[in-house]
Amino acid sequence: MSDKQSSIEVQAMKMLADDDFLALDSRLNRPNVFEAVNLGHAEIRHSAFLAWLLNPSNPHGLGDLFIRRLLAELFEENPSGGFASLAADDLTELKVVRESESNIDLLIRTQDNRLVVCVENKIFSGLHDRQLDRYHRYAEHMYGEYRYRLYVLLTPAGYEPPDEQSENPSVWLPFSYSSLAEVMESLIPYANGRARICIEDYISLLKKENIMEDDELDELASKLYGRYRGVFDLVNERCAGQAGVAGYLRGIYLSVLNEYKKSGRFSDCVPLDFTGVYLSFHTAGMDAYLHNDRSRAGTWGNPSDTYHYWVYPTLLKPTIKLELGPFGQPSDVIQAMESLRRVAKARNPEISPDSHYRVVKSIPARIDETETVNADDVDVEGVKNKLRKALDNMLDFEKKTLDELGVIPVAQ
């Protein structure tokens, strides 16, 4: 063992007993109810929790305090709106609607004609298809007689909508998750016991998922890096190599998926998230069977697919999965999903519109690059062939399943 390796091992052992490291480890591994339900970056679930807190009739003990504090903060950041008096009003008759009115993430309105608030929630997905204009037109048409009509774009950084995504960008009030967390922290003393824990867990998740800044976490990380630079540099060197391999594999996988799309075997294939870790594809046959018209909100947001085939992470050792998205789907789609689940002999429970994710088939790709550090060491053709075999097996499964369901094949 070299002197350098020996020194790094000594540093690593010291770090494991360091109070700051133990504090950081405790923070990152603290039980959190929102991590247990995989809230993460799922905008639809963030919106659901915010809607629960905003509804004065829900059993959180806050009444209408959240909306009044939120209005006060919005006015402080955007004082030209003239709605400051609402923060002192009685808003206990508030109604909160999620994604059922023109697919608006959150629509908050009073029972009289005082206030309507339209919230578009974006975490790591971007604006698309001039959706802000659609929401604005809808709210103005439906609630044009309301005295105060507020349009809020909620994002991690609180950015303003780009001109190309809205014909009236100045109408939308930018609001950040950091500002939202400040409002929520001010609610904690007034919430009941269980709601207080939920709010604390939610703010903790925002920090841990880097949806908002966390100065305390940054300071702890900076201190530890200063003391144990050699350990972190070694870990970073090794992990950066693995990240490079994962990125290289992603390119290989996409080339194969596009090859299948070009041949007509897939109807589309895309990286679903901004990191490109989740690679999805669809087929004409399953699109038709599961009515995948993407006209509704569902499990994966708005608009949403009714299902995905995945090249499922980790990209270093992927699996091909067929996953259904039942949440919010109509009865005919739910019935089709349940029939598919039964024919596939999946062991998971019966499907309902309240289910979120439901994997019904998994096929290992037999690709394992978990020990590969250098992308140059990847056997490109070998990886492609293994992925093709797994994809072919999944397509064979689809054909047999749809045949058994009596589905007439869709012309490719």
mmCIF file of C-alpha atoms in Angstrom:
data_model
loop_
_atom_site.group_PDB
_atom_site.id
_atom_site.type_symbol
_atom_site.label_atom_id
_atom_site.label_comp_id
_atom_site.label_asym_id
_atom_site.label_seq_id
_atom_site.Cartn_x
_atom_site.Cartn_y
_atom_site.Cartn_z
ATOM 1 C CA MET A 1 0.000 0.000 0.000
ATOM 2 C CA SER A 2 1.374 3.440 -0.927
ATOM 3 C CA ASP A 3 1.820 6.222 1.626
ATOM 4 C CA LYS A 4 -0.933 8.186 -0.193
ATOM 5 C CA GLN A 5 -3.409 5.286 0.074
ATOM 6 C CA SER A 6 -2.537 4.812 3.732
ATOM 7 C CA SER A 7 -3.065 8.522 4.429
ATOM 8 C CA ILE A 8 -6.476 8.502 2.714
ATOM 9 C CA GLU A 9 -7.553 5.442 4.721
ATOM 10 C CA VAL A 10 -6.580 7.222 7.954
ATOM 11 C CA GLN A 11 -8.536 10.300 6.830
ATOM 12 C CA ALA A 12 -11.563 8.157 5.985
ATOM 13 C CA MET A 13 -11.534 6.518 9.420
ATOM 14 C CA LYS A 14 -11.268 9.905 11.126
ATOM 15 C CA MET A 15 -14.112 11.257 9.016
ATOM 16 C CA LEU A 16 -16.423 8.412 10.022
ATOM 17 C CA ALA A 17 -16.053 9.497 13.655
ATOM 18 C CA ASP A 18 -16.271 13.242 12.938
ATOM 19 C CA ASP A 19 -19.235 14.983 14.611
ATOM 20 C CA ASP A 20 -19.990 16.979 11.466
ATOM 21 C CA PHE A 21 -20.008 13.813 9.361
ATOM 22 C CA LEU A 22 -22.330 12.125 11.854
ATOM 23 C CA ALA A 23 -24.593 15.199 11.791
ATOM 24 C CA LEU A 24 -24.665 15.143 7.984
ATOM 25 C CA ASP A 25 -25.314 11.404 7.931
ATOM 26 C CA SER A 26 -28.124 11.841 10.458
ATOM 27 C CA ARG A 27 -29.756 14.559 8.360
ATOM 28 C CA LEU A 28 -29.569 12.578 5.147
ATOM 29 C CA ASN A 29 -30.879 9.385 6.736
ATOM 30 C CA ARG A 30 -33.595 10.835 8.960
ATOM 31 C CA PRO A 31 -36.938 9.035 8.397
ATOM 32 C CA ASN A 32 -39.168 11.130 6.152
ATOM 33 C CA VAL A 33 -42.770 10.302 5.290
ATOM 34 C CA PHE A 34 -42.455 11.909 1.846
ATOM 35 C CA GLU A 35 -39.437 9.819 0.913
ATOM 36 C CA ALA A 36 -41.404 6.749 1.968
ATOM 37 C CA VAL A 37 -44.037 7.554 -0.677
ATOM 38 C CA ASN A 38 -41.402 8.544 -3.263
ATOM 39 C CA LEU A 39 -42.508 12.182 -3.555
ATOM 40 C CA GLY A 40 -39.147 13.284 -5.015
ATOM 41 C CA HIS A 41 -39.591 15.319 -8.192
ATOM 42 C CA ALA A 42 -43.167 14.229 -8.931
ATOM 43 C CA GLU A 43 -44.921 17.561 -9.419
ATOM 44 C CA ILE A 44 -48.372 16.017 -9.149
ATOM 45 C CA ARG A 45 -47.605 14.789 -5.620
ATOM 46 C CA HIS A 46 -46.128 18.099 -4.515
ATOM 47 C CA SER A 47 -49.298 19.776 -5.753
ATOM 48 C CA ALA A 48 -51.400 17.247 -3.827
ATOM 49 C CA PHE A 49 -49.684 18.071 -0.526
ATOM 50 C CA LEU A 50 -49.936 21.823 -1.123
ATOM 51 C CA ALA A 51 -53.638 21.429 -1.950
ATOM 52 C CA TRP A 52 -54.172 19.528 1.303
ATOM 53 C CA LEU A 53 -52.523 22.291 3.344
ATOM 54 C CA LEU A 54 -54.333 25.064 1.474
ATOM 55 C CA ASN A 55 -57.788 23.602 2.079
ATOM 56 C CA PRO A 56 -59.032 25.200 5.337
ATOM 57 C CA SER A 57 -61.420 22.314 6.028
ATOM 58 C CA ASN A 58 -58.661 19.674 6.214
ATOM 59 C CA PRO A 59 -57.531 18.451 9.674
ATOM 60 C CA HIS A 60 -54.166 20.255 9.865
ATOM 61 C CA GLY A 61 -55.209 22.882 12.404
ATOM 62 C CA LEU A 62 -54.234 25.812 10.178
ATOM 63 C CA GLY A 63 -57.625 26.864 8.878
ATOM 64 C CA ASP A 64 -57.039 29.513 6.190
ATOM 65 C CA LEU A 65 -53.656 30.592 7.594
ATOM 66 C CA PHE A 66 -51.614 29.063 4.751
ATOM 67 C CA ILE A 67 -53.421 30.929 1.957
ATOM 68 C CA ARG A 68 -53.344 34.213 3.897
ATOM 69 C CA ARG A 69 -49.606 33.925 4.609
ATOM 70 C CA LEU A 70 -49.016 32.918 0.994
ATOM 71 C CA LEU A 71 -50.921 35.961 -0.272
ATOM 72 C CA ALA A 72 -48.917 38.229 2.023
ATOM 73 C CA GLU A 73 -45.649 36.809 0.673
ATOM 74 C CA LEU A 74 -46.812 37.075 -2.927
ATOM 75 C CA PHE A 75 -47.753 40.698 -2.345
ATOM 76 C CA GLU A 76 -44.400 41.460 -0.711
ATOM 77 C CA GLU A 77 -42.569 40.077 -3.749
ATOM 78 C CA ASN A 78 -45.051 41.608 -6.231
ATOM 79 C CA PRO A 79 -46.499 44.750 -4.555
ATOM 80 C CA SER A 80 -48.214 46.110 -7.664
ATOM 81 C CA GLY A 81 -51.113 43.636 -7.464
ATOM 82 C CA GLY A 82 -53.198 45.521 -4.898
ATOM 83 C CA PHE A 83 -54.398 42.382 -3.122
ATOM 84 C CA ALA A 84 -52.680 42.899 0.247
ATOM 85 C CA SER A 85 -55.985 43.284 2.125
ATOM 86 C CA LEU A 86 -56.870 39.661 1.344
ATOM 87 C CA ALA A 87 -54.189 38.470 3.768
ATOM 88 C CA ALA A 88 -56.378 39.790 6.605
ATOM 89 C CA ASP A 89 -59.696 38.525 5.204
ATOM 90 C CA ASP A 90 -61.673 35.472 6.262
ATOM 91 C CA LEU A 91 -60.876 32.854 3.607
ATOM 92 C CA THR A 92 -62.202 29.794 5.403
ATOM 93 C CA GLU A 93 -64.704 29.084 2.604
ATOM 94 C CA LEU A 94 -61.854 28.543 0.173
ATOM 95 C CA LYS A 95 -62.111 25.809 -2.473
ATOM 96 C CA VAL A 96 -58.974 24.092 -3.820
ATOM 97 C CA VAL A 97 -59.152 22.126 -7.069
ATOM 98 C CA ARG A 98 -56.341 19.980 -8.500
ATOM 99 C CA GLU A 99 -55.960 19.431 -12.251
ATOM 100 C CA SER A 100 -59.661 18.977 -12.974
ATOM 101 C CA GLU A 101 -60.182 22.468 -14.391
ATOM 102 C CA SER A 102 -58.367 22.772 -17.721
ATOM 103 C CA ASN A 103 -55.498 20.699 -16.216
ATOM 104 C CA ILE A 104 -54.387 23.625 -14.002
ATOM 105 C CA ASP A 105 -52.115 22.237 -11.250
ATOM 106 C CA LEU A 106 -53.831 24.162 -8.449
ATOM 107 C CA LEU A 107 -56.877 26.384 -8.769
ATOM 108 C CA ILE A 108 -57.778 28.152 -5.520
ATOM 109 C CA ARG A 109 -60.907 30.280 -5.262
ATOM 110 C CA THR A 110 -63.303 31.773 -2.768
ATOM 111 C CA GLN A 111 -66.978 30.869 -2.826
ATOM 112 C CA ASP A 112 -67.841 34.514 -3.522
ATOM 113 C CA ASN A 113 -66.259 36.597 -6.296
ATOM 114 C CA ARG A 114 -63.272 37.897 -4.359
ATOM 115 C CA LEU A 115 -60.294 35.744 -5.318
ATOM 116 C CA VAL A 116 -59.090 33.081 -7.723
ATOM 117 C CA VAL A 117 -55.470 31.877 -7.771
ATOM 118 C CA CYS A 118 -54.134 29.769 -10.641
ATOM 119 C CA VAL A 119 -50.861 27.973 -9.775
ATOM 120 C CA GLU A 120 -48.636 26.234 -12.333
ATOM 121 C CA ASN A 121 -46.127 24.030 -10.507
ATOM 122 C CA LYS A 122 -42.826 23.194 -12.236
ATOM 123 C CA ILE A 123 -39.976 21.428 -10.462
ATOM 124 C CA PHE A 124 -37.640 19.895 -13.034
ATOM 125 C CA SER A 125 -39.898 19.765 -16.065
ATOM 126 C CA GLY A 126 -40.219 22.735 -18.402
ATOM 127 C CA LEU A 127 -43.096 24.759 -19.773
ATOM 128 C CA HIS A 128 -44.493 23.464 -23.044
ATOM 129 C CA ASP A 129 -47.154 24.050 -25.702
ATOM 130 C CA ARG A 130 -47.976 27.570 -24.460
ATOM 131 C CA GLN A 131 -49.757 25.988 -21.507
ATOM 132 C CA LEU A 132 -49.693 29.213 -19.477
ATOM 133 C CA ASP A 133 -51.764 30.929 -22.155
ATOM 134 C CA ARG A 134 -54.325 28.105 -22.073
ATOM 135 C CA TYR A 135 -54.662 28.350 -18.292
ATOM 136 C CA HIS A 136 -54.902 32.132 -18.379
ATOM 137 C CA ARG A 137 -57.607 32.091 -21.050
ATOM 138 C CA TYR A 138 -59.594 29.471 -19.133
ATOM 139 C CA ALA A 139 -59.445 31.308 -15.797
ATOM 140 C CA GLU A 140 -60.297 34.658 -17.384
ATOM 141 C CA HIS A 141 -63.273 33.087 -19.140
ATOM 142 C CA MET A 142 -64.565 31.197 -16.112
ATOM 143 C CA TYR A 143 -63.680 33.664 -13.350
ATOM 144 C CA GLY A 144 -63.399 36.986 -15.149
ATOM 145 C CA GLU A 145 -65.872 38.587 -12.732
ATOM 146 C CA TYR A 146 -63.669 37.828 -9.713
ATOM 147 C CA ARG A 147 -62.098 40.950 -8.226
ATOM 148 C CA TYR A 148 -58.608 39.476 -7.796
ATOM 149 C CA ARG A 149 -57.277 36.962 -10.312
ATOM 150 C CA LEU A 150 -53.723 35.855 -9.538
ATOM 151 C CA TYR A 151 -51.506 33.688 -11.730
ATOM 152 C CA VAL A 152 -48.526 32.080 -9.997
ATOM 153 C CA LEU A 153 -45.611 30.179 -11.574
ATOM 154 C CA LEU A 154 -44.057 28.069 -8.801
ATOM 155 C CA THR A 155 -40.511 26.825 -9.575
ATOM 156 C CA PRO A 156 -37.357 25.973 -7.577
ATOM 157 C CA ALA A 157 -35.637 29.253 -8.503
ATOM 158 C CA GLY A 158 -38.724 31.411 -8.962
ATOM 159 C CA TYR A 159 -37.996 32.223 -12.599
ATOM 160 C CA GLU A 160 -40.206 34.361 -14.817
ATOM 161 C CA PRO A 161 -41.881 32.636 -17.771
ATOM 162 C CA PRO A 162 -39.963 33.099 -21.036
ATOM 163 C CA ASP A 163 -41.638 35.245 -23.688
ATOM 164 C CA GLU A 164 -41.877 32.312 -26.089
ATOM 165 C CA GLN A 165 -44.030 30.390 -23.592
ATOM 166 C CA SER A 166 -46.552 33.123 -22.843
ATOM 167 C CA GLU A 167 -48.072 36.006 -24.740
ATOM 168 C CA ASN A 168 -48.543 37.792 -21.377
ATOM 169 C CA PRO A 169 -45.558 36.706 -19.221
ATOM 170 C CA SER A 170 -45.938 39.691 -16.874
ATOM 171 C CA VAL A 171 -49.336 38.329 -15.759
ATOM 172 C CA TRP A 172 -47.620 35.394 -14.031
ATOM 173 C CA LEU A 173 -46.134 36.051 -10.587
ATOM 174 C CA PRO A 174 -42.871 34.097 -10.173
ATOM 175 C CA PHE A 175 -42.568 32.316 -6.824
ATOM 176 C CA SER A 176 -39.753 30.089 -5.599
ATOM 177 C CA TYR A 177 -39.803 26.954 -3.484
ATOM 178 C CA SER A 178 -37.465 28.726 -1.041
ATOM 179 C CA SER A 179 -40.125 31.408 -0.502
ATOM 180 C CA LEU A 180 -42.770 28.697 -0.213
ATOM 181 C CA ALA A 181 -40.691 26.914 2.446
ATOM 182 C CA GLU A 182 -40.373 30.162 4.424
ATOM 183 C CA VAL A 183 -44.157 30.498 4.435
ATOM 184 C CA MET A 184 -44.539 26.877 5.510
ATOM 185 C CA GLU A 185 -41.966 27.244 8.304
ATOM 186 C CA SER A 186 -44.023 30.136 9.691
ATOM 187 C CA LEU A 187 -47.022 27.766 9.898
ATOM 188 C CA ILE A 188 -45.336 25.095 12.028
ATOM 189 C CA PRO A 189 -46.210 26.608 15.460
ATOM 190 C CA TYR A 190 -49.892 26.732 14.488
ATOM 191 C CA ALA A 191 -50.264 23.271 12.949
ATOM 192 C CA ASN A 192 -51.442 20.280 14.955
ATOM 193 C CA GLY A 193 -48.945 17.563 15.912
ATOM 194 C CA ARG A 194 -49.176 15.330 12.866
ATOM 195 C CA ALA A 195 -49.412 18.192 10.376
ATOM 196 C CA ARG A 196 -46.360 19.808 12.000
ATOM 197 C CA ILE A 197 -44.330 16.659 11.337
ATOM 198 C CA CYS A 198 -45.558 16.572 7.735
ATOM 199 C CA ILE A 199 -44.556 20.196 7.128
ATOM 200 C CA GLU A 200 -41.115 19.651 8.672
ATOM 201 C CA ASP A 201 -40.600 16.498 6.589
ATOM 202 C CA TYR A 202 -41.703 18.296 3.439
ATOM 203 C CA ILE A 203 -39.270 21.184 3.930
ATOM 204 C CA SER A 204 -36.508 18.672 4.688
ATOM 205 C CA LEU A 205 -37.274 16.849 1.430
ATOM 206 C CA LEU A 206 -37.124 20.107 -0.569
ATOM 207 C CA LYS A 207 -33.623 20.685 0.775
ATOM 208 C CA LYS A 208 -32.425 17.129 0.335
ATOM 209 C CA GLU A 209 -33.709 16.911 -3.251
ATOM 210 C CA ASN A 210 -32.037 20.270 -4.031
ATOM 211 C CA ILE A 211 -35.389 21.827 -4.898
ATOM 212 C CA MET A 212 -34.424 24.682 -2.586
ATOM 213 C CA GLU A 213 -31.142 25.888 -1.107
ATOM 214 C CA ASP A 214 -29.938 24.659 2.276
ATOM 215 C CA ASP A 215 -27.183 26.868 3.755
ATOM 216 C CA GLU A 216 -26.693 24.578 6.755
ATOM 217 C CA LEU A 217 -26.178 21.532 4.549
ATOM 218 C CA ASP A 218 -23.813 23.492 2.291
ATOM 219 C CA GLU A 219 -21.776 24.621 5.309
ATOM 220 C CA LEU A 220 -21.502 21.065 6.662
ATOM 221 C CA ALA A 221 -20.395 19.763 3.266
ATOM 222 C CA SER A 222 -17.828 22.572 2.927
ATOM 223 C CA LYS A 223 -16.338 21.858 6.358
ATOM 224 C CA LEU A 224 -16.032 18.146 5.673
ATOM 225 C CA TYR A 225 -14.466 18.707 2.258
ATOM 226 C CA GLY A 226 -11.899 21.060 3.783
ATOM 227 C CA ARG A 227 -10.892 18.465 6.387
ATOM 228 C CA TYR A 228 -11.026 15.331 4.225
ATOM 229 C CA ARG A 229 -10.315 16.582 0.726
ATOM 230 C CA GLY A 230 -8.285 13.481 -0.189
ATOM 231 C CA VAL A 231 -11.187 11.137 0.629
ATOM 232 C CA PHE A 232 -13.714 13.147 -1.369
ATOM 233 C CA ASP A 233 -11.376 13.604 -4.320
ATOM 234 C CA LEU A 234 -10.829 9.850 -4.486
ATOM 235 C CA VAL A 235 -14.572 9.152 -4.289
ATOM 236 C CA ASN A 236 -15.264 11.841 -6.889
ATOM 237 C CA GLU A 237 -12.608 10.429 -9.212
ATOM 238 C CA ARG A 238 -14.165 6.983 -9.028
ATOM 239 C CA CYS A 239 -17.775 8.186 -9.238
ATOM 240 C CA ALA A 240 -17.081 10.629 -12.056
ATOM 241 C CA GLY A 241 -15.768 7.698 -14.037
ATOM 242 C CA GLN A 242 -18.960 5.757 -13.336
ATOM 243 C CA ALA A 243 -21.069 8.791 -14.284
ATOM 244 C CA GLY A 244 -19.167 8.990 -17.556
ATOM 245 C CA VAL A 245 -19.843 5.319 -18.212
ATOM 246 C CA ALA A 246 -23.552 5.785 -17.441
ATOM 247 C CA GLY A 247 -23.744 8.729 -19.840
ATOM 248 C CA TYR A 248 -21.957 6.704 -22.524
ATOM 249 C CA LEU A 249 -24.361 3.784 -22.028
ATOM 250 C CA ARG A 250 -27.315 6.154 -22.242
ATOM 251 C CA GLY A 251 -26.184 7.150 -25.725
ATOM 252 C CA ILE A 252 -25.877 3.492 -26.720
ATOM 253 C CA TYR A 253 -29.343 2.676 -25.382
ATOM 254 C CA LEU A 254 -30.908 5.639 -27.194
ATOM 255 C CA SER A 255 -29.310 4.567 -30.481
ATOM 256 C CA VAL A 256 -30.920 1.131 -30.116
ATOM 257 C CA LEU A 257 -34.303 2.593 -29.134
ATOM 258 C CA ASN A 258 -34.226 4.915 -32.142
ATOM 259 C CA GLU A 259 -33.281 1.966 -34.335
ATOM 260 C CA TYR A 260 -36.472 0.194 -33.193
ATOM 261 C CA LYS A 261 -38.511 3.366 -33.695
ATOM 262 C CA LYS A 262 -37.167 3.818 -37.222
ATOM 263 C CA SER A 263 -38.110 0.246 -38.068
ATOM 264 C CA GLY A 264 -41.678 0.856 -36.812
ATOM 265 C CA ARG A 265 -41.461 -1.465 -33.810
ATOM 266 C CA PHE A 266 -41.800 1.494 -31.408
ATOM 267 C CA SER A 267 -44.232 4.390 -31.783
ATOM 268 C CA ASP A 268 -41.822 6.663 -29.905
ATOM 269 C CA CYS A 269 -38.867 6.661 -27.519
ATOM 270 C CA VAL A 270 -37.668 9.497 -25.289
ATOM 271 C CA PRO A 271 -35.663 10.304 -22.179
ATOM 272 C CA LEU A 272 -38.556 11.142 -19.851
ATOM 273 C CA ASP A 273 -36.751 13.285 -17.284
ATOM 274 C CA PHE A 274 -34.209 16.080 -17.535
ATOM 275 C CA THR A 275 -31.302 13.816 -16.547
ATOM 276 C CA GLY A 276 -32.192 11.201 -19.159
ATOM 277 C CA VAL A 277 -31.844 8.436 -16.553
ATOM 278 C CA TYR A 278 -35.341 7.125 -17.274
ATOM 279 C CA LEU A 279 -35.550 6.097 -20.935
ATOM 280 C CA SER A 280 -39.052 5.217 -22.099
ATOM 281 C CA PHE A 281 -40.607 3.815 -25.241
ATOM 282 C CA HIS A 282 -44.081 2.929 -26.474
ATOM 283 C CA THR A 283 -45.609 0.685 -29.123
ATOM 284 C CA ALA A 284 -48.569 1.170 -31.435
ATOM 285 C CA GLY A 285 -50.226 -1.986 -30.086
ATOM 286 C CA MET A 286 -50.062 -0.970 -26.437
ATOM 287 C CA ASP A 287 -50.931 2.648 -27.295
ATOM 288 C CA ALA A 288 -54.171 1.412 -28.851
ATOM 289 C CA TYR A 289 -54.997 -1.121 -26.126
ATOM 290 C CA LEU A 290 -54.428 1.325 -23.235
ATOM 291 C CA HIS A 291 -55.933 4.362 -25.042
ATOM 292 C CA ASN A 292 -52.680 6.289 -24.748
ATOM 293 C CA ASP A 293 -53.945 9.604 -26.132
ATOM 294 C CA ARG A 294 -52.087 11.739 -23.538
ATOM 295 C CA SER A 295 -55.037 14.086 -23.201
ATOM 296 C CA ARG A 296 -55.361 13.729 -19.408
ATOM 297 C CA ALA A 297 -53.340 14.269 -16.291
ATOM 298 C CA GLY A 298 -52.227 11.034 -14.681
ATOM 299 C CA THR A 299 -49.469 9.187 -12.866
ATOM 300 C CA TRP A 300 -46.637 10.990 -14.643
ATOM 301 C CA GLY A 301 -48.069 14.491 -14.552
ATOM 302 C CA ASN A 302 -49.893 16.489 -17.180
ATOM 303 C CA PRO A 303 -50.206 15.474 -19.930
ATOM 304 C CA SER A 304 -49.594 11.866 -19.009
ATOM 305 C CA ASP A 305 -49.147 8.499 -20.677
ATOM 306 C CA THR A 306 -51.243 5.576 -19.498
ATOM 307 C CA TYR A 307 -48.152 3.355 -19.470
ATOM 308 C CA HIS A 308 -44.418 3.287 -20.150
ATOM 309 C CA TYR A 309 -41.956 0.687 -21.262
ATOM 310 C CA TRP A 310 -38.685 1.570 -19.540
ATOM 311 C CA VAL A 311 -35.012 0.977 -19.920
ATOM 312 C CA TYR A 312 -35.085 1.203 -16.170
ATOM 313 C CA PRO A 313 -32.184 2.576 -14.053
ATOM 314 C CA THR A 314 -29.544 2.092 -13.096
ATOM 315 C CA LEU A 315 -28.114 2.574 -16.588
ATOM 316 C CA LEU A 316 -25.101 0.544 -15.478
ATOM 317 C CA LYS A 317 -27.331 -2.498 -14.935
ATOM 318 C CA PRO A 318 -30.731 -1.825 -16.545
ATOM 319 C CA THR A 319 -33.972 -3.776 -16.621
ATOM 320 C CA ILE A 320 -36.732 -3.546 -19.239
ATOM 321 C CA LYS A 321 -40.042 -2.905 -17.483
ATOM 322 C CA LEU A 322 -43.660 -2.459 -18.487
ATOM 323 C CA GLU A 323 -45.241 -0.059 -15.997
ATOM 324 C CA LEU A 324 -48.860 1.082 -15.941
ATOM 325 C CA GLY A 325 -49.992 4.529 -14.787
ATOM 326 C CA PRO A 326 -53.550 4.063 -13.482
ATOM 327 C CA PHE A 327 -53.812 7.269 -11.444
ATOM 328 C CA GLY A 328 -56.731 9.414 -12.581
ATOM 329 C CA GLN A 329 -57.563 7.285 -15.623
ATOM 330 C CA PRO A 330 -61.172 6.547 -16.706
ATOM 331 C CA SER A 331 -62.902 3.240 -16.043
ATOM 332 C CA ASP A 332 -62.340 1.737 -19.503
ATOM 333 C CA VAL A 333 -58.571 2.259 -19.193
ATOM 334 C CA ILE A 334 -58.540 0.840 -15.657
ATOM 335 C CA GLN A 335 -60.446 -2.219 -16.862
ATOM 336 C CA ALA A 336 -57.967 -2.742 -19.716
ATOM 337 C CA MET A 337 -55.047 -2.414 -17.291
ATOM 338 C CA GLU A 338 -56.569 -4.891 -14.859
ATOM 339 C CA SER A 339 -57.161 -7.415 -17.661
ATOM 340 C CA LEU A 340 -53.536 -7.014 -18.752
ATOM 341 C CA ARG A 341 -52.310 -7.452 -15.182
ATOM 342 C CA ARG A 342 -54.219 -10.706 -14.831
ATOM 343 C CA VAL A 343 -53.089 -12.137 -18.168
ATOM 344 C CA ALA A 344 -49.487 -11.175 -17.315
ATOM 345 C CA LYS A 345 -49.943 -13.061 -14.012
ATOM 346 C CA ALA A 346 -48.531 -10.092 -12.105
ATOM 347 C CA ARG A 347 -48.640 -10.662 -8.360
ATOM 348 C CA ASN A 348 -49.370 -7.077 -7.358
ATOM 349 C CA PRO A 349 -52.855 -6.023 -6.180
ATOM 350 C CA GLU A 350 -55.870 -5.222 -8.309
ATOM 351 C CA ILE A 351 -55.633 -1.918 -10.173
ATOM 352 C CA SER A 352 -57.770 1.105 -9.281
ATOM 353 C CA PRO A 353 -57.801 4.795 -10.331
ATOM 354 C CA ASP A 354 -56.034 5.605 -7.029
ATOM 355 C CA SER A 355 -53.030 3.408 -7.882
ATOM 356 C CA HIS A 356 -49.991 5.360 -9.005
ATOM 357 C CA TYR A 357 -47.449 2.941 -10.474
ATOM 358 C CA ARG A 358 -47.875 -0.720 -11.323
ATOM 359 C CA VAL A 359 -45.082 -2.798 -12.877
ATOM 360 C CA VAL A 360 -46.543 -5.844 -14.611
ATOM 361 C CA LYS A 361 -43.463 -7.217 -16.371
ATOM 362 C CA SER A 362 -39.690 -6.996 -15.809
ATOM 363 C CA ILE A 363 -37.000 -8.462 -18.036
ATOM 364 C CA PRO A 364 -33.320 -8.156 -17.050
ATOM 365 C CA ALA A 365 -31.132 -6.794 -19.846
ATOM 366 C CA ARG A 366 -28.137 -8.903 -18.688
ATOM 367 C CA ILE A 367 -25.966 -5.763 -19.008
ATOM 368 C CA ASP A 368 -23.671 -5.198 -16.026
ATOM 369 C CA GLU A 369 -21.171 -2.349 -16.183
ATOM 370 C CA THR A 370 -21.149 -1.636 -12.436
ATOM 371 C CA GLU A 371 -17.415 -2.354 -12.221
ATOM 372 C CA THR A 372 -16.501 -0.364 -15.340
ATOM 373 C CA VAL A 373 -14.726 2.940 -14.650
ATOM 374 C CA ASN A 374 -13.584 3.895 -18.149
ATOM 375 C CA ALA A 375 -16.141 4.262 -20.965
ATOM 376 C CA ASP A 376 -13.527 3.016 -23.433
ATOM 377 C CA ASP A 377 -13.792 -0.406 -21.793
ATOM 378 C CA VAL A 378 -17.477 -0.834 -22.725
ATOM 379 C CA ASP A 379 -18.145 -3.497 -25.368
ATOM 380 C CA VAL A 380 -20.532 -1.394 -27.471
ATOM 381 C CA GLU A 381 -21.790 -4.157 -29.774
ATOM 382 C CA GLY A 382 -22.117 -6.563 -26.886
ATOM 383 C CA VAL A 383 -24.218 -4.050 -24.938
ATOM 384 C CA LYS A 384 -26.383 -3.335 -27.983
ATOM 385 C CA ASN A 385 -27.020 -7.014 -28.622
ATOM 386 C CA LYS A 386 -27.984 -7.660 -24.996
ATOM 387 C CA LEU A 387 -30.365 -4.713 -25.043
ATOM 388 C CA ARG A 388 -31.889 -5.847 -28.347
ATOM 389 C CA LYS A 389 -32.485 -9.314 -26.932
ATOM 390 C CA ALA A 390 -34.229 -7.908 -23.849
ATOM 391 C CA LEU A 391 -36.358 -5.575 -25.979
ATOM 392 C CA ASP A 392 -37.301 -8.440 -28.302
ATOM 393 C CA ASN A 393 -38.313 -10.528 -25.299
ATOM 394 C CA MET A 394 -40.539 -7.694 -24.071
ATOM 395 C CA LEU A 395 -42.114 -7.276 -27.513
ATOM 396 C CA ASP A 396 -42.741 -11.039 -27.634
ATOM 397 C CA PHE A 397 -44.414 -10.758 -24.224
ATOM 398 C CA GLU A 398 -46.586 -7.906 -25.537
ATOM 399 C CA LYS A 399 -47.666 -9.890 -28.599
ATOM 400 C CA LYS A 400 -48.584 -12.984 -26.605
ATOM 401 C CA THR A 401 -50.443 -10.917 -24.002
ATOM 402 C CA LEU A 402 -52.451 -8.889 -26.511
ATOM 403 C CA ASP A 403 -53.213 -12.078 -28.465
ATOM 404 C CA GLU A 404 -54.557 -13.688 -25.306
ATOM 405 C CA LEU A 405 -56.658 -10.571 -24.655
ATOM 406 C CA GLY A 406 -58.108 -10.906 -28.156
ATOM 407 C CA VAL A 407 -56.681 -7.589 -29.362
ATOM 408 C CA ILE A 408 -56.515 -7.171 -33.134
ATOM 409 C CA PRO A 409 -52.914 -6.295 -34.078
ATOM 410 C CA VAL A 410 -52.276 -2.672 -35.043
ATOM 411 C CA ALA A 411 -50.646 -2.159 -38.434
ATOM 412 C CA GLN A 412 -47.121 -0.848 -37.990
#
